[in-house]
Amino acid sequence: MGRLLESAAARDLLARWPRALVITACQQQLNRLRRELFANSMSITDEHCSVEAVAAGAAAELERRLAHSLRPVINATGVLLQTNLGRAPLSEAAIENVVRIARGYANVEFRLATGSRGRRDEHIEPLLLELIAARSAAPSKPLAATVVNNCAAATFLAVQTLAAGGEVIVSRGESVEIGGGFRVPEIIERSGATLREVGTTNRTRLSDYTQAITPQTRMILRVHRSNFRIDGFTEQPSLVSLVELGERAGLPVFHDQGTGCILRLEDHGICDESNWLDSIASGASLIAASGDKLLGGPQCGLLVGAPGLIAQLRANPLARAMRPGKLTLAALSATLLEYLEGREHAVPVVAMLSLDSVALRERCDALTSRLSRAGFDAATVASESVTGGGTTPGAALPSFAIALAHRALREAELARRLRTGEPPVVARTQHERVLLDLRTVPAEMDDALAAAVEACLPA
Ligand SMILES: *Cc1c(COP(=O)(O)O)cnc(C)c1O
C-alpha cells in the first residue's frame, strides 16, 4: 500500500479524487487481489500485482462509483412525452433562466419593492393569467393561480382542501388510473373525502350527477381521460353543463385537466382533444394541469381557478409540503414567456409536434444510407409518433422511422446495446427490427445517433 501510494499512477488518482476515497479504492483492489491469489494463484500473474494494474483497477472502480446515474438519453421512441424519460425537454430560454437563478440568490419569497415576505407563486401567477387572457376568446371570470410540484399534488391539494370530510362526485368513466400509480379513487380516499361514483363506465348523464348531490357533497370532479379512450356507445355531460349544475347547487366543479395543453391541437391533426383554455372558458371553478406535458415546461402542477378557492389552497398547510423549488419557478416562468412573446415554437414539445414529416423522411434517408454503409440492414419506414405521457390517447402523428437490423444481432440485443451505450439510445422494437423515430430526436443529434448505432456493431 505504501509503495502504491508513492507511485506515479497513484499520484494521478490523488490529483482527481480525495485521498480517503483513493485509499479505500486501492485497499479494495489489494484485498481482491489477495483473495484471488489464495483462491487460484495460478491465474494471477506478476502483471496483475503491479502498482499500475492496481491503480488502474482503483481508477475504474472510482469512475464507476462516482458517475452520474441520471444521464441524458436520446429518445428515439417517437413518444414526445415519456414519464420514464423525464417528459418535456425545456426550451433554451428556460434552461438559461434555470442557470441564471441557480447560480446565486433570488427573490424567491421576497418582495423587493417593500422588503417584505412574498409568495413563490407571485412569479408565476401574473404570467399565467396574462397568457389565459391573451389566448381566450372572451374575458373569463376573475381568476387566480398557484403552482405545486406536480399535477398529482395539485389534485390531492384541491380535493383535500375543498372536500375532506365530505363527498366528491365522479363519473364511473373517470374513476381511473392515470399512469404511474395516480388512481383517482385512492387520491380521493387519502385526501379524507368519500368518492361518490355516478353513472356507468361508458355513459354518465347530467341527471346522474344531479341525483347524487346531498348535503354531504363538497365537489364535482371531472377527470380528463389522459391515457385511454372510451369509444362507441358513450355519453358524458359537457363541462359547461357540470359548471351550471355546480352553480345551481353551490358546489365547486374541479377539472383535473392534466395535459396543460394550450395549443390548438387540431392544427397538428389531433382532434377531439381537451385544451386547458377550454376548461377555463367553460367556467370550471378550479383546473389542475401538469407543467411538463403539452405545455412543455418543467415538472409542476398548475392550479387556476376562483380566487377564493386558490386562497384556500394556499392556506392549507399541505401546500407547504408541495411547494416547487426555485429552479422549477425559473423554468416555468421562462416557458410561459415563450408563449406570451409568441415564441412557442422554441418550446421543444411544440416544435416536435409541428415537425414536417417530409423533413423527417429526409433525415431518416440520410441516416439509413450511412448505417447501411456501416453494415446494418437499414430502411426508412412510415411510422406513427404519439404525444404519450398521459395526454392524447389514441392520437398519432404521421412520422418516419429507421427500421434497423443486423445479421449478427437479434433486435433485443441491438436495443440493449443502444440503451447501454454512450449516449444511451432508447428505441422501440417491432417485427424483429429496432425502430428509430426521429421526431423526438433533435436534428442536431442525428450525427450522435448514427455514431451511437455504429458503436453497437459486433467487434
Ligand atoms: C398526468 C395527469 C395527472 C398526473 O400529473 P403529474 O404531473 O404526473 O403528477 C393527473 N391527472 C391527469 C388528468 C393527468 O393527465
Coordinates of C-alpha atoms and ligand atoms in Angstrom, one line a residue:
M1 CA 0.0 0.0 0.0
G2 CA 2.8 2.4 0.9
R3 CA 4.6 1.7 -2.4
L4 CA 1.3 2.0 -4.2
L5 CA 0.6 5.5 -2.8
E6 CA 4.1 6.7 -3.7
S7 CA 3.8 5.7 -7.3
A8 CA 3.2 7.9 -10.2
A9 CA 0.0 6.0 -11.0
A10 CA -1.5 6.8 -7.6
R11 CA -0.4 10.4 -7.8
D12 CA -2.7 10.7 -10.9
L13 CA -5.6 9.2 -8.8
L14 CA -4.9 11.7 -5.9
A15 CA -5.0 14.5 -8.3
R16 CA -8.5 13.5 -9.3
W17 CA -10.1 12.3 -6.1
P18 CA -9.9 12.9 -2.4
R19 CA -7.2 10.9 -0.6
A20 CA -9.6 9.0 1.6
L21 CA -11.6 7.7 -1.5
V22 CA -8.3 6.7 -3.3
I23 CA -7.0 4.8 -0.3
T24 CA -10.3 2.9 0.2
A25 CA -10.4 2.1 -3.5
C26 CA -6.8 0.9 -3.6
Q27 CA -7.4 -1.2 -0.4
Q28 CA -10.4 -2.8 -2.1
Q29 CA -8.2 -3.7 -5.1
L30 CA -5.5 -5.1 -2.9
N31 CA -8.0 -7.2 -0.9
R32 CA -9.5 -8.6 -4.0
L33 CA -6.1 -9.4 -5.4
R34 CA -5.2 -11.3 -2.1
R35 CA -8.4 -13.2 -2.2
E36 CA -7.8 -14.2 -5.8
L37 CA -4.2 -15.2 -5.0
F38 CA -5.5 -17.5 -2.2
A39 CA -8.3 -18.9 -4.3
N40 CA -6.4 -19.5 -7.5
S41 CA -2.8 -18.3 -7.5
M42 CA -2.1 -19.8 -10.9
S43 CA -4.3 -17.3 -12.8
I44 CA -2.7 -14.2 -11.1
T45 CA 0.4 -13.0 -12.9
D46 CA 3.0 -10.5 -11.7
E47 CA 1.4 -8.1 -14.1
H48 CA -1.9 -8.3 -12.1
C49 CA 0.1 -7.4 -9.0
S50 CA 1.9 -4.4 -10.5
V51 CA 1.3 -1.0 -8.9
E52 CA 0.0 0.3 -12.3
A53 CA -2.6 -2.5 -12.6
V54 CA -3.9 -2.0 -9.0
A55 CA -4.1 1.8 -9.6
A56 CA -5.9 1.3 -12.9
G57 CA -8.4 -1.0 -11.2
A58 CA -9.0 1.6 -8.4
A59 CA -9.5 4.3 -11.0
A60 CA -12.0 2.2 -12.9
E61 CA -13.9 1.5 -9.7
L62 CA -13.9 5.1 -8.6
E63 CA -15.1 6.2 -12.1
R64 CA -17.9 3.7 -12.0
R65 CA -19.0 4.6 -8.4
L66 CA -18.8 8.3 -8.7
A67 CA -20.6 8.6 -12.1
H68 CA -23.9 10.3 -12.5
S69 CA -26.7 7.8 -12.5
L70 CA -29.0 10.4 -14.1
R71 CA -27.8 10.8 -17.7
P72 CA -29.1 12.5 -20.9
V73 CA -30.5 9.9 -23.3
I74 CA -31.5 10.0 -27.0
N75 CA -35.3 9.3 -27.1
A76 CA -35.8 7.6 -30.5
T77 CA -39.2 6.1 -29.5
G78 CA -41.2 8.9 -31.2
V79 CA -43.2 9.3 -27.9
L80 CA -43.0 13.0 -27.2
L81 CA -43.8 12.8 -23.5
Q82 CA -42.5 9.8 -21.7
T83 CA -42.7 9.9 -18.0
N84 CA -39.9 7.4 -17.8
L85 CA -37.7 9.6 -19.9
G86 CA -38.5 12.8 -17.9
R87 CA -41.3 14.2 -20.1
A88 CA -40.8 17.6 -21.7
P89 CA -37.3 18.8 -22.7
L90 CA -37.0 22.6 -21.8
S91 CA -36.6 25.5 -24.2
E92 CA -33.2 27.2 -24.3
A93 CA -34.7 30.2 -22.6
A94 CA -36.0 28.1 -19.8
I95 CA -32.6 26.4 -19.4
E96 CA -30.8 29.7 -19.3
N97 CA -33.2 31.0 -16.7
V98 CA -32.6 28.0 -14.5
V99 CA -28.9 28.5 -14.8
R100 CA -29.3 32.3 -14.0
I101 CA -31.3 31.6 -10.9
A102 CA -29.4 28.6 -9.7
R103 CA -26.1 30.4 -9.7
G104 CA -26.9 32.8 -6.8
Y105 CA -29.6 34.1 -4.5
A106 CA -33.0 35.1 -5.8
N107 CA -36.1 36.8 -4.6
V108 CA -38.0 33.5 -4.3
E109 CA -40.2 34.6 -1.4
F110 CA -39.2 38.2 -1.0
R111 CA -40.8 41.4 -2.3
L112 CA -38.0 43.7 -3.5
A113 CA -40.2 46.8 -3.6
T114 CA -41.3 46.6 0.1
G115 CA -38.6 44.3 1.6
S116 CA -41.4 42.0 2.9
R117 CA -42.1 38.3 2.6
G118 CA -43.7 37.3 -0.6
R119 CA -45.2 34.1 -2.1
R120 CA -43.5 31.8 -4.6
D121 CA -46.4 31.7 -6.9
E122 CA -46.2 35.5 -7.4
H123 CA -43.5 34.8 -10.0
I124 CA -45.9 32.7 -12.0
E125 CA -49.5 33.8 -11.4
P126 CA -49.4 37.1 -13.4
L127 CA -47.8 35.3 -16.4
L128 CA -50.3 32.5 -16.3
L129 CA -53.3 34.9 -16.0
E130 CA -51.8 37.1 -18.8
L131 CA -51.5 34.0 -21.0
I132 CA -55.0 32.9 -20.3
A133 CA -56.4 36.4 -21.1
A134 CA -54.3 36.6 -24.3
R135 CA -55.5 33.3 -25.6
S136 CA -59.1 33.4 -24.5
A137 CA -61.9 34.4 -26.9
A138 CA -63.9 36.1 -24.1
P139 CA -62.9 37.5 -20.8
S140 CA -63.2 34.9 -18.1
K141 CA -64.4 35.2 -14.5
P142 CA -61.9 36.6 -12.1
L143 CA -59.1 34.1 -11.7
A144 CA -56.1 33.3 -9.5
A145 CA -53.4 30.7 -9.9
T146 CA -50.8 28.8 -7.9
V147 CA -48.2 26.2 -8.5
V148 CA -47.2 22.9 -6.7
N149 CA -44.8 20.1 -7.5
N150 CA -46.9 18.1 -10.0
C151 CA -50.4 17.6 -11.1
A152 CA -51.0 14.7 -8.7
A153 CA -50.1 17.1 -5.9
A154 CA -52.4 19.7 -7.3
T155 CA -55.3 17.3 -7.4
F156 CA -54.6 16.0 -4.0
L157 CA -54.4 19.5 -2.5
A158 CA -57.6 20.6 -4.2
V159 CA -59.6 17.6 -3.0
Q160 CA -58.1 17.7 0.5
T161 CA -58.7 21.4 0.9
L162 CA -62.2 21.6 -0.5
A163 CA -63.7 18.2 0.1
A164 CA -62.1 16.5 3.1
G165 CA -64.9 15.1 5.3
G166 CA -67.4 15.3 2.5
E167 CA -68.3 13.6 -0.8
V168 CA -66.8 14.1 -4.2
I169 CA -68.9 13.2 -7.2
V170 CA -67.0 11.5 -10.0
S171 CA -68.3 9.6 -13.1
R172 CA -67.5 5.9 -13.2
G173 CA -65.9 6.5 -16.6
E174 CA -63.4 8.9 -14.9
S175 CA -62.7 7.0 -11.7
V176 CA -59.5 5.8 -13.4
E177 CA -55.7 5.3 -13.1
I178 CA -53.5 7.7 -15.0
G179 CA -50.0 6.2 -15.3
G180 CA -47.5 5.9 -12.5
G181 CA -50.0 4.9 -9.8
F182 CA -52.1 8.0 -9.9
R183 CA -55.5 6.5 -9.1
V184 CA -58.4 8.8 -8.7
P185 CA -60.3 6.7 -6.1
E186 CA -57.1 6.4 -3.9
I187 CA -56.3 10.1 -4.2
I188 CA -59.8 11.0 -3.0
E189 CA -59.8 8.5 -0.2
R190 CA -56.3 9.6 1.0
S191 CA -57.5 13.2 1.0
G192 CA -60.1 12.3 3.6
A193 CA -63.1 12.7 1.2
T194 CA -65.5 10.0 0.1
L195 CA -65.8 9.1 -3.5
R196 CA -69.4 9.2 -4.8
E197 CA -69.3 7.4 -8.2
V198 CA -72.1 8.0 -10.6
G199 CA -73.2 6.7 -14.0
T200 CA -71.6 3.7 -15.7
T201 CA -68.2 3.2 -17.3
N202 CA -69.4 4.3 -20.7
R203 CA -72.4 6.5 -20.0
T204 CA -72.9 9.2 -17.4
R205 CA -75.7 11.7 -17.7
L206 CA -76.1 15.1 -16.0
S207 CA -79.1 13.7 -14.1
D208 CA -76.7 11.1 -12.5
Y209 CA -74.7 14.0 -11.0
T210 CA -77.9 15.9 -10.0
Q211 CA -79.4 12.9 -8.2
A212 CA -76.1 12.2 -6.3
I213 CA -76.0 15.7 -4.7
T214 CA -76.6 15.5 -1.0
P215 CA -75.8 17.9 1.9
Q216 CA -72.5 16.0 2.2
T217 CA -71.4 16.8 -1.3
R218 CA -68.4 19.1 -1.4
M219 CA -67.3 19.0 -5.0
I220 CA -68.0 17.7 -8.6
L221 CA -64.8 16.3 -10.1
R222 CA -64.2 15.9 -13.8
V223 CA -61.0 13.9 -14.7
H224 CA -59.5 14.1 -18.2
R225 CA -59.1 10.6 -19.7
S226 CA -55.5 11.2 -20.3
N227 CA -54.3 7.7 -21.3
F228 CA -57.3 5.9 -22.6
R229 CA -60.4 6.4 -24.7
I230 CA -63.9 5.1 -24.4
D231 CA -65.4 4.7 -27.9
G232 CA -68.8 3.6 -29.2
F233 CA -71.9 3.8 -27.0
T234 CA -70.8 6.6 -24.7
E235 CA -72.2 9.7 -23.1
Q236 CA -70.8 12.4 -20.9
P237 CA -72.2 15.8 -19.9
S238 CA -70.2 18.7 -21.1
L239 CA -68.0 20.5 -18.6
V240 CA -70.2 23.6 -19.2
S241 CA -73.3 21.7 -18.1
L242 CA -71.5 20.5 -15.0
V243 CA -70.5 24.0 -14.2
E244 CA -74.1 25.1 -14.5
L245 CA -75.1 22.3 -12.2
G246 CA -72.4 23.3 -9.7
E247 CA -73.5 26.9 -9.8
R248 CA -77.2 25.9 -9.1
A249 CA -76.1 23.6 -6.3
G250 CA -73.4 25.9 -4.8
L251 CA -70.7 23.3 -5.4
P252 CA -67.2 23.8 -6.9
V253 CA -66.5 22.0 -10.2
F254 CA -62.9 20.8 -10.3
H255 CA -61.4 19.8 -13.6
D256 CA -58.3 17.6 -13.4
Q257 CA -57.4 18.5 -16.9
G258 CA -53.9 17.1 -16.8
T259 CA -52.3 17.9 -20.1
G260 CA -51.9 21.6 -19.7
C261 CA -52.3 21.9 -23.5
I262 CA -52.9 25.4 -24.7
L263 CA -52.2 24.7 -28.4
R264 CA -54.9 24.2 -30.9
L265 CA -54.1 20.5 -31.5
E266 CA -56.4 20.4 -34.5
D267 CA -53.6 22.3 -36.3
H268 CA -51.4 19.2 -35.7
G269 CA -54.0 16.8 -36.8
I270 CA -55.1 15.8 -33.3
C271 CA -58.8 16.3 -32.9
D272 CA -61.2 16.0 -30.1
E273 CA -58.6 16.7 -27.5
S274 CA -59.0 18.6 -24.3
N275 CA -57.5 22.0 -24.1
W276 CA -56.7 23.7 -20.9
L277 CA -58.0 27.1 -22.1
D278 CA -61.4 25.5 -23.0
S279 CA -61.7 24.3 -19.4
I280 CA -61.1 27.8 -18.2
A281 CA -63.6 29.2 -20.7
S282 CA -66.2 26.7 -19.6
G283 CA -66.1 28.3 -16.2
A284 CA -64.9 25.4 -14.1
S285 CA -64.2 26.6 -10.5
L286 CA -60.7 25.1 -10.4
I287 CA -58.5 23.5 -13.0
A288 CA -55.3 21.4 -12.5
A289 CA -52.7 20.6 -15.1
S290 CA -49.1 19.3 -15.4
G291 CA -46.4 21.7 -16.3
D292 CA -44.3 19.1 -18.1
K293 CA -46.9 17.6 -20.5
L294 CA -48.1 19.5 -23.5
L295 CA -47.2 22.9 -22.1
G296 CA -43.6 21.8 -22.4
G297 CA -42.3 23.2 -19.2
P298 CA -40.8 21.8 -16.0
Q299 CA -42.4 19.2 -13.8
C300 CA -45.0 21.1 -11.7
G301 CA -48.8 21.3 -11.1
L302 CA -50.7 24.4 -12.2
L303 CA -53.8 25.3 -10.4
V304 CA -56.1 28.0 -11.9
G305 CA -59.5 29.0 -10.6
A306 CA -61.7 31.2 -8.5
P307 CA -59.6 33.5 -6.3
G308 CA -61.5 32.4 -3.2
L309 CA -60.6 28.7 -3.8
I310 CA -57.0 29.4 -4.7
A311 CA -56.7 31.4 -1.4
Q312 CA -58.0 28.3 0.5
L313 CA -55.5 26.1 -1.3
R314 CA -52.6 28.4 -0.4
A315 CA -53.7 28.5 3.2
N316 CA -53.6 24.7 3.5
P317 CA -50.5 23.6 5.5
L318 CA -50.1 20.8 3.0
A319 CA -49.3 23.4 0.3
R320 CA -46.1 23.9 2.1
A321 CA -45.2 20.2 1.6
M322 CA -45.8 20.6 -2.2
R323 CA -44.1 23.9 -2.9
P324 CA -42.0 24.0 -6.1
G325 CA -38.3 24.8 -5.9
K326 CA -36.8 28.0 -7.4
L327 CA -35.4 26.1 -10.4
T328 CA -38.9 25.0 -11.3
L329 CA -40.2 28.5 -11.0
A330 CA -37.4 29.8 -13.2
A331 CA -38.1 27.2 -15.9
L332 CA -41.8 27.7 -15.7
S333 CA -41.8 31.5 -15.9
A334 CA -39.4 31.3 -18.9
T335 CA -41.7 28.7 -20.6
L336 CA -44.8 30.9 -20.1
L337 CA -42.9 33.9 -21.5
E338 CA -42.2 31.9 -24.7
Y339 CA -45.9 31.6 -25.2
L340 CA -46.6 35.1 -24.2
E341 CA -44.0 36.6 -26.5
G342 CA -45.1 34.4 -29.4
R343 CA -42.1 32.1 -29.4
E344 CA -43.8 28.9 -28.6
H345 CA -42.0 27.1 -31.4
A346 CA -38.9 27.4 -29.2
V347 CA -40.6 25.1 -26.7
P348 CA -39.3 21.6 -27.8
V349 CA -42.6 19.8 -27.4
V350 CA -44.4 22.3 -29.6
A351 CA -41.6 22.1 -32.1
M352 CA -41.7 18.3 -32.2
L353 CA -45.5 18.4 -32.7
S354 CA -45.1 20.7 -35.7
L355 CA -42.3 18.8 -37.4
D356 CA -43.0 18.3 -41.1
S357 CA -43.0 14.6 -41.9
V358 CA -41.2 15.2 -45.3
A359 CA -38.3 16.7 -43.4
L360 CA -38.3 13.8 -41.0
R361 CA -38.2 11.4 -44.0
E362 CA -35.2 13.2 -45.4
R363 CA -33.3 12.9 -42.2
C364 CA -34.2 9.2 -42.0
D365 CA -33.0 8.6 -45.6
A366 CA -29.6 10.3 -44.8
L367 CA -29.1 8.1 -41.7
T368 CA -30.4 5.0 -43.5
S369 CA -27.7 5.3 -46.1
R370 CA -25.0 6.0 -43.6
L371 CA -26.0 3.0 -41.5
S372 CA -26.4 0.7 -44.5
R373 CA -22.8 1.6 -45.5
A374 CA -21.7 0.7 -41.9
G375 CA -23.1 -2.8 -42.3
F376 CA -26.7 -2.6 -41.0
D377 CA -29.8 -3.6 -42.7
A378 CA -31.5 -0.2 -42.5
A379 CA -34.6 1.2 -44.2
T380 CA -36.8 4.3 -43.9
V381 CA -40.3 3.3 -42.9
A382 CA -43.6 5.1 -42.2
S383 CA -44.3 5.2 -38.5
E384 CA -46.6 7.0 -36.0
S385 CA -45.3 9.2 -33.3
V386 CA -47.6 9.8 -30.3
T387 CA -47.7 12.5 -27.7
G388 CA -47.8 10.0 -24.8
G389 CA -47.2 10.7 -21.1
G390 CA -50.9 10.9 -20.4
T391 CA -52.0 13.4 -23.0
T392 CA -53.8 12.5 -26.2
P393 CA -54.8 8.8 -26.1
G394 CA -55.3 7.2 -29.5
A395 CA -54.0 10.2 -31.4
A396 CA -51.0 9.6 -33.7
L397 CA -48.7 11.9 -35.7
P398 CA -47.6 10.5 -39.1
S399 CA -43.9 10.2 -39.0
F400 CA -40.9 8.3 -40.4
A401 CA -38.5 6.0 -38.7
I402 CA -35.4 4.0 -39.4
A403 CA -36.0 0.2 -39.2
L404 CA -32.7 -1.3 -38.2
A405 CA -31.4 -4.8 -38.1
H406 CA -28.1 -6.6 -38.2
R407 CA -27.4 -10.2 -39.3
A408 CA -25.3 -10.8 -36.3
L409 CA -27.5 -9.2 -33.6
R410 CA -31.0 -10.0 -32.6
E411 CA -33.2 -7.0 -32.2
A412 CA -33.4 -7.3 -28.4
E413 CA -29.6 -7.4 -28.3
L414 CA -29.3 -4.4 -30.6
A415 CA -31.8 -2.5 -28.4
R416 CA -29.8 -3.4 -25.3
R417 CA -26.5 -2.2 -26.9
L418 CA -28.2 1.0 -27.8
R419 CA -29.5 1.6 -24.3
T420 CA -26.2 0.8 -22.6
G421 CA -24.0 2.8 -25.0
E422 CA -22.9 6.4 -24.7
P423 CA -25.1 8.4 -25.2
P424 CA -27.8 5.8 -24.3
V425 CA -30.4 5.5 -27.1
V426 CA -34.0 4.3 -26.3
A427 CA -35.9 2.8 -29.2
R428 CA -38.9 0.7 -29.9
T429 CA -38.6 -2.8 -31.4
Q430 CA -41.1 -4.1 -33.9
H431 CA -41.1 -7.1 -36.3
E432 CA -37.6 -8.1 -35.4
R433 CA -36.3 -4.7 -36.0
V434 CA -35.3 -1.7 -33.9
L435 CA -37.3 1.4 -34.9
L436 CA -35.7 4.8 -34.5
D437 CA -38.3 7.5 -34.8
L438 CA -36.6 10.9 -35.5
R439 CA -39.5 13.1 -34.4
T440 CA -38.2 13.0 -30.8
V441 CA -34.5 13.3 -31.8
P442 CA -33.3 16.9 -32.2
A443 CA -31.9 17.2 -35.8
E444 CA -28.5 18.3 -34.4
M445 CA -28.3 14.9 -32.7
D446 CA -28.6 12.9 -35.9
D447 CA -24.8 12.5 -36.1
A448 CA -24.5 11.4 -32.5
L449 CA -27.4 8.9 -33.0
A450 CA -25.7 7.4 -36.1
A451 CA -22.4 7.2 -34.2
A452 CA -24.2 5.5 -31.2
V453 CA -25.7 2.9 -33.6
E454 CA -22.4 2.3 -35.3
A455 CA -20.8 1.7 -31.9
C456 CA -23.2 -1.3 -31.5
L457 CA -21.6 -3.2 -34.3
P458 CA -20.2 -6.5 -33.2
A459 CA -16.4 -6.4 -32.9
Ligands
LIG1 C1 -50.8 13.4 -16.0 C2 -52.1 13.6 -15.2 C3 -52.0 13.6 -13.8 C4 -50.7 13.4 -13.0 O1 -49.9 14.5 -13.3 P1 -48.4 14.5 -12.8 O2 -47.9 15.9 -13.2 O3 -47.7 13.4 -13.4 O4 -48.4 14.4 -11.3 C5 -53.2 13.8 -13.1 N1 -54.4 13.9 -13.8 C6 -54.4 13.9 -15.1 C7 -55.8 14.1 -15.8 C8 -53.3 13.7 -15.9 O5 -53.4 13.7 -17.2

